[in-house]
XYZ file of C-alpha atoms in Angstrom:
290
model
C -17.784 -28.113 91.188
C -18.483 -24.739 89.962
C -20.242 -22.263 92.277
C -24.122 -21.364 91.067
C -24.507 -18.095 89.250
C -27.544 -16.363 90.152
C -29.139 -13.058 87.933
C -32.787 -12.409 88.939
C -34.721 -9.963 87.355
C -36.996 -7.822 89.215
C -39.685 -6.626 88.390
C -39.616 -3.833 90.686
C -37.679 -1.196 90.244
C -36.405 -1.161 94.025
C -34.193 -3.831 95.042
C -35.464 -5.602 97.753
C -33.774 -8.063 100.388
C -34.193 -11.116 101.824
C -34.602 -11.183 105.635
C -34.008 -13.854 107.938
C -32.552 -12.820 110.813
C -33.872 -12.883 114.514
C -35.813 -15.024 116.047
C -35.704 -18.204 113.171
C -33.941 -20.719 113.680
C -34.383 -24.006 111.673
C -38.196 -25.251 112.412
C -39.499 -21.260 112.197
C -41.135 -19.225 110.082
C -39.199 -16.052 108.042
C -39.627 -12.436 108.462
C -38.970 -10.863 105.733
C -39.428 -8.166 103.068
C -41.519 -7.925 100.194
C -41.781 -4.488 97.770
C -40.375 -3.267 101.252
C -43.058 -4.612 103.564
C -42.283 -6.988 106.044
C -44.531 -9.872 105.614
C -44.367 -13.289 107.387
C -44.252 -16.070 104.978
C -42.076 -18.930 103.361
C -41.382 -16.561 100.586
C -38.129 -14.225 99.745
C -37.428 -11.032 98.106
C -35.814 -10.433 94.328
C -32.642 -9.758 94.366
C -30.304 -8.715 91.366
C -26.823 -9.661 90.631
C -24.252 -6.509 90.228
C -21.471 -8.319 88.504
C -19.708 -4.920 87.936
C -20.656 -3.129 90.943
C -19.918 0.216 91.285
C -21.130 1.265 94.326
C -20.973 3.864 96.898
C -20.978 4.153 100.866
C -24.312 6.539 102.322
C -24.203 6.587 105.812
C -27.671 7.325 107.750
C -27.256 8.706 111.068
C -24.441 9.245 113.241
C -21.979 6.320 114.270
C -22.504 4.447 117.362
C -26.449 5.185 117.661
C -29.445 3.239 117.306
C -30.029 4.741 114.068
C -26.491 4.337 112.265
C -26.996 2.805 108.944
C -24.393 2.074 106.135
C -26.001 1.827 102.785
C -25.121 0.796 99.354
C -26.390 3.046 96.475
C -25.708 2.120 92.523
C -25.014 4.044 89.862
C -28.651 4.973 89.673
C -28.690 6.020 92.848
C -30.576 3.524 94.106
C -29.913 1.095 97.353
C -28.936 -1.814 96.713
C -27.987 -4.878 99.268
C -24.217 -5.692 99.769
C -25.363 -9.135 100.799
C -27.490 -10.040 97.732
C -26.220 -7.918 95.117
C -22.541 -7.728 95.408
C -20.936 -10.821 93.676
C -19.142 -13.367 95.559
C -16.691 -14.708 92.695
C -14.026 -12.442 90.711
C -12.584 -15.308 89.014
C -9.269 -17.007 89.717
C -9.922 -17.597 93.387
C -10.797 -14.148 94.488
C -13.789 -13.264 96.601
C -15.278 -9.714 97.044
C -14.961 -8.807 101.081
C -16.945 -6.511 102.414
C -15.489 -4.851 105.953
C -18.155 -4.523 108.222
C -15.730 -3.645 111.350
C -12.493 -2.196 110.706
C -9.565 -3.752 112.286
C -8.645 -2.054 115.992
C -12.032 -1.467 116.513
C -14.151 -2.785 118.976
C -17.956 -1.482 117.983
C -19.523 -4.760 116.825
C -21.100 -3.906 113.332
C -22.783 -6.241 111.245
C -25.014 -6.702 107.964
C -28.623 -6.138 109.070
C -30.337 -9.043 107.288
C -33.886 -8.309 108.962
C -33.873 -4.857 107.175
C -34.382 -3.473 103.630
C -31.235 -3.883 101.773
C -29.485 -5.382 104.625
C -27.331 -2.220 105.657
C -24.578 -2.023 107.763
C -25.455 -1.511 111.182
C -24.279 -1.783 114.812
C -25.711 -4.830 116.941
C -27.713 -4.243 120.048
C -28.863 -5.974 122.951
C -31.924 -5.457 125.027
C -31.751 -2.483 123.256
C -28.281 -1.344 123.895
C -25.258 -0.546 121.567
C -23.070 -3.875 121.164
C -19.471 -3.927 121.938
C -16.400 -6.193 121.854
C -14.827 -5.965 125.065
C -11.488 -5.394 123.389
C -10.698 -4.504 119.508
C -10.635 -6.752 117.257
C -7.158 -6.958 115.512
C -7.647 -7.647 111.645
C -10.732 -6.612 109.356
C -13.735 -8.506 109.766
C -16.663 -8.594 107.503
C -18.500 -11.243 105.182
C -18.626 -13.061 101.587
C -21.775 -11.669 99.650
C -24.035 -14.207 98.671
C -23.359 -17.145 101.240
C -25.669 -18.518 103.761
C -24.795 -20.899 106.342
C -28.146 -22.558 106.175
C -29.798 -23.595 109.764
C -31.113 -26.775 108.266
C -28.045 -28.126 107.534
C -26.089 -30.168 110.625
C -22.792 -30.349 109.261
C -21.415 -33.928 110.429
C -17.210 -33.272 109.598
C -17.840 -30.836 112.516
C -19.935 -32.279 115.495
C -23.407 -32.348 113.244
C -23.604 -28.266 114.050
C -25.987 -26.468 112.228
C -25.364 -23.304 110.365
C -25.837 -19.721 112.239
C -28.456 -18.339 110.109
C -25.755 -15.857 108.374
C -23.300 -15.051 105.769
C -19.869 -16.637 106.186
C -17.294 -14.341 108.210
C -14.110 -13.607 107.160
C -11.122 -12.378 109.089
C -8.728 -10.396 106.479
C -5.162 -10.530 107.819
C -3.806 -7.870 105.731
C -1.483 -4.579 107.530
C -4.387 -2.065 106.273
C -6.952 -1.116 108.325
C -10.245 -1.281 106.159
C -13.196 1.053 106.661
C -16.701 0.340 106.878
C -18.630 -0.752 103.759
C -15.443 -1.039 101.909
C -15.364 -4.201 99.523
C -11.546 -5.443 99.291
C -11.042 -8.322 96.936
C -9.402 -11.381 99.028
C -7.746 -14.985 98.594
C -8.776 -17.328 101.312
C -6.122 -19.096 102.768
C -7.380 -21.210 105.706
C -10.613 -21.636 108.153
C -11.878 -22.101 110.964
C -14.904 -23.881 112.191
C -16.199 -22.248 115.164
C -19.106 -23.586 116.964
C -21.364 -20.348 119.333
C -23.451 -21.941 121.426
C -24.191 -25.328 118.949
C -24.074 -23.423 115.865
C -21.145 -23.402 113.096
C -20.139 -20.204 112.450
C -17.286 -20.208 109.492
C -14.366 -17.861 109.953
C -12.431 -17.603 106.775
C -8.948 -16.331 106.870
C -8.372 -14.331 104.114
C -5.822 -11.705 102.785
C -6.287 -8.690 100.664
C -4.512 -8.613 96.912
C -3.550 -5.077 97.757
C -1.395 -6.612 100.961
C 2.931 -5.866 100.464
C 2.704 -10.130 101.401
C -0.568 -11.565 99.143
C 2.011 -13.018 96.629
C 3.562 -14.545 99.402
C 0.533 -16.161 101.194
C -1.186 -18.760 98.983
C -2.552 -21.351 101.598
C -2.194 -22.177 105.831
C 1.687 -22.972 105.562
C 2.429 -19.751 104.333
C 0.171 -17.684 106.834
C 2.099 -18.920 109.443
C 5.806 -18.412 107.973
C 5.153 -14.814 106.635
C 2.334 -14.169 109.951
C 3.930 -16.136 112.239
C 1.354 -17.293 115.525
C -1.914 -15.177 113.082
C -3.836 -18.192 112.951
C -3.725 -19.118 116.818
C -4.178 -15.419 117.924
C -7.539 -15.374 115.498
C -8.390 -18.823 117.055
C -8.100 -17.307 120.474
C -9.556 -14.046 120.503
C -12.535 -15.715 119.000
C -12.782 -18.441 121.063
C -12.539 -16.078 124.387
C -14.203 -12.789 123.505
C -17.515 -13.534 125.439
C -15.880 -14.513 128.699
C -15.922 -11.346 130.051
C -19.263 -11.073 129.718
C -19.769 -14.701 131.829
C -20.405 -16.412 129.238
C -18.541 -19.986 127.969
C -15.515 -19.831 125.453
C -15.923 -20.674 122.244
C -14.967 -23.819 120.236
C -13.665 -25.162 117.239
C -14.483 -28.525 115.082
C -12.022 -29.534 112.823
C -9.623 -30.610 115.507
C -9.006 -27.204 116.890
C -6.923 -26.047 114.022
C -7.390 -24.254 110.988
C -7.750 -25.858 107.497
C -6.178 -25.487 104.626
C -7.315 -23.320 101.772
C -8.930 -25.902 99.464
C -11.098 -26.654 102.251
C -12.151 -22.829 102.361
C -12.815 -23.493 99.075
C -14.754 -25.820 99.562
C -17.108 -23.699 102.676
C -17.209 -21.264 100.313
C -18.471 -23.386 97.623
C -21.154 -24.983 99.411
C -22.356 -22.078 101.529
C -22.786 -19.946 98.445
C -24.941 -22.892 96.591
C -26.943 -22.665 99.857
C -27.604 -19.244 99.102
C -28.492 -19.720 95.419
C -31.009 -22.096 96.465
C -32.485 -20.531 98.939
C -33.217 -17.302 96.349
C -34.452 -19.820 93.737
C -36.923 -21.369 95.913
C -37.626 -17.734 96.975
C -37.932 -15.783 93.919
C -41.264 -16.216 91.624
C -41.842 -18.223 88.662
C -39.755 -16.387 85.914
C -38.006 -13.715 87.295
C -35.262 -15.811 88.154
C -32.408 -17.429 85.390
C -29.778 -19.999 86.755
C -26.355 -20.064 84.732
């Protein structure tokens, strides 16, 4: 089944984004922003569809502070989101990436969905800068427009609802990515990781600018041409909070990684999640389903 197209026209002329980080989870309310205000109600932001996008990295602040920020601008110069408005599908079974933390890195960035146009940004807790406490070894980012929705308990893996945020992916590729950079991918397996009772999706994908994508098409070949990749991204996921004292990680799906059609398939379903939630979310006539 085909993937839902979304093009919203907004009747603003500022793109605004939908915010939903936080403190919901699935019987909450939504914080979110509206013309830029952040209002508290079960209603969403426009959002427009760049299906070309030509867009350019503005960073705000300097790196690893409080006040970092990674923006997307337009051709008119203009922010726009990189969750909302950068398309998922290219056609042919390539996905636009975007690298929120660049692989050998260890600053934990991430899409700030509780934020106008959902900039890149680096995580905190209790107020403090988050780190891994060791780099992460491939590029890590998301798929624009997904959701994994918090109302949904997904029953092929332990009835675990979704986290509340775009689907990860892990890109396997020898280049190390930069922040904000959008890399066009093939999936080629996941993995179904469950933090603390919630799914969290972890995509392996590789880049089409990779010396080996013609080689890697699916799981079997990850593991003939990146021999032990899939395990190593298994582990370091599964163990990355223990230093901190907290439990490890686990996986659904029988502890392994799937095959692509069945990323295919997360991908599928978590970006129809996301087209419904804007539909429901965007006033009468200002939003067009194709």
């Amino acid at each position: 089944m085909a993937a839902t197209r979304v093009i919203a026209r907004v009747a603003s002329t500022t793109t605004t984004s939908l915010l939903f980080k936080g403190p919901f989870r699935r019987s909450q309310s939504l914080n979110l922003c509206f013309n830029n205000k952040l209002v508290s109600k079960k209603r969403l932001c426009t959002c427009s569809a760049l299906y070309k996008p030509e867009v350019q990295i503005k960073e705000e602040g300097q790196p690893e502070t409080l006040d970092y920020r990674v923006f997307f601008i337009d051709n008119a110069g203009k922010k726009v989101s990189p969750w909302h408005d950068i398309p998922l599908h290219l056609g042919d079974g390539v996905f636009n990436f975007i690298v929120e933390i660049p692989k050998e890195s260890s600053a934990k960035m991430e899409i700030a969905t509780d934020e106008p146009f959902t900039p890149i940004k680096q995580d905190t807790k209790k107020g403090k800068l988050r780190y891994y406490p060791y780099n992460i070894n491939w590029n890590y980012g998301l798929l624009p427009q997904t959701w994994e929705d918090p109302s949904f308990a997904n029953h092929e893996v332990e009835g675990a609802f979704g986290d509340n945020d775009p689907v990860d992916v892990v890109e396997i590729g020898e280049s190390r990515g930069k922040i904000g950079q959008i890399l066009k991918v093939k999936p080629i397996a996941a993995l179904a990781m469950i933090d603390e009772g919630e799914l969290d999706w972890k995509i392996v994908a590789i880049s089409l600018d990779d010396p080996r994508a013609s080689l890697v098409n699916d799981v079997d070949d990850c593991e003939k041409h990146f021999p032990g990749t899939l395990t190593a991204i298994r582990d370091w996921f599964r163990d990355y909070k223990i230093p901190d004292g907290k439990p490890a990680n686990k996986f659904g799906l029988g502890n392994k990684a799937a095959n692509k059609d069945y990323a295919l398939k997360v991908i599928t379903e978590t970006n129809e999640s996301w087209a419904k939630l804007v539909k429901r979310s965007i006033p009468a006539g200002e939003l067009s389903l194709v």
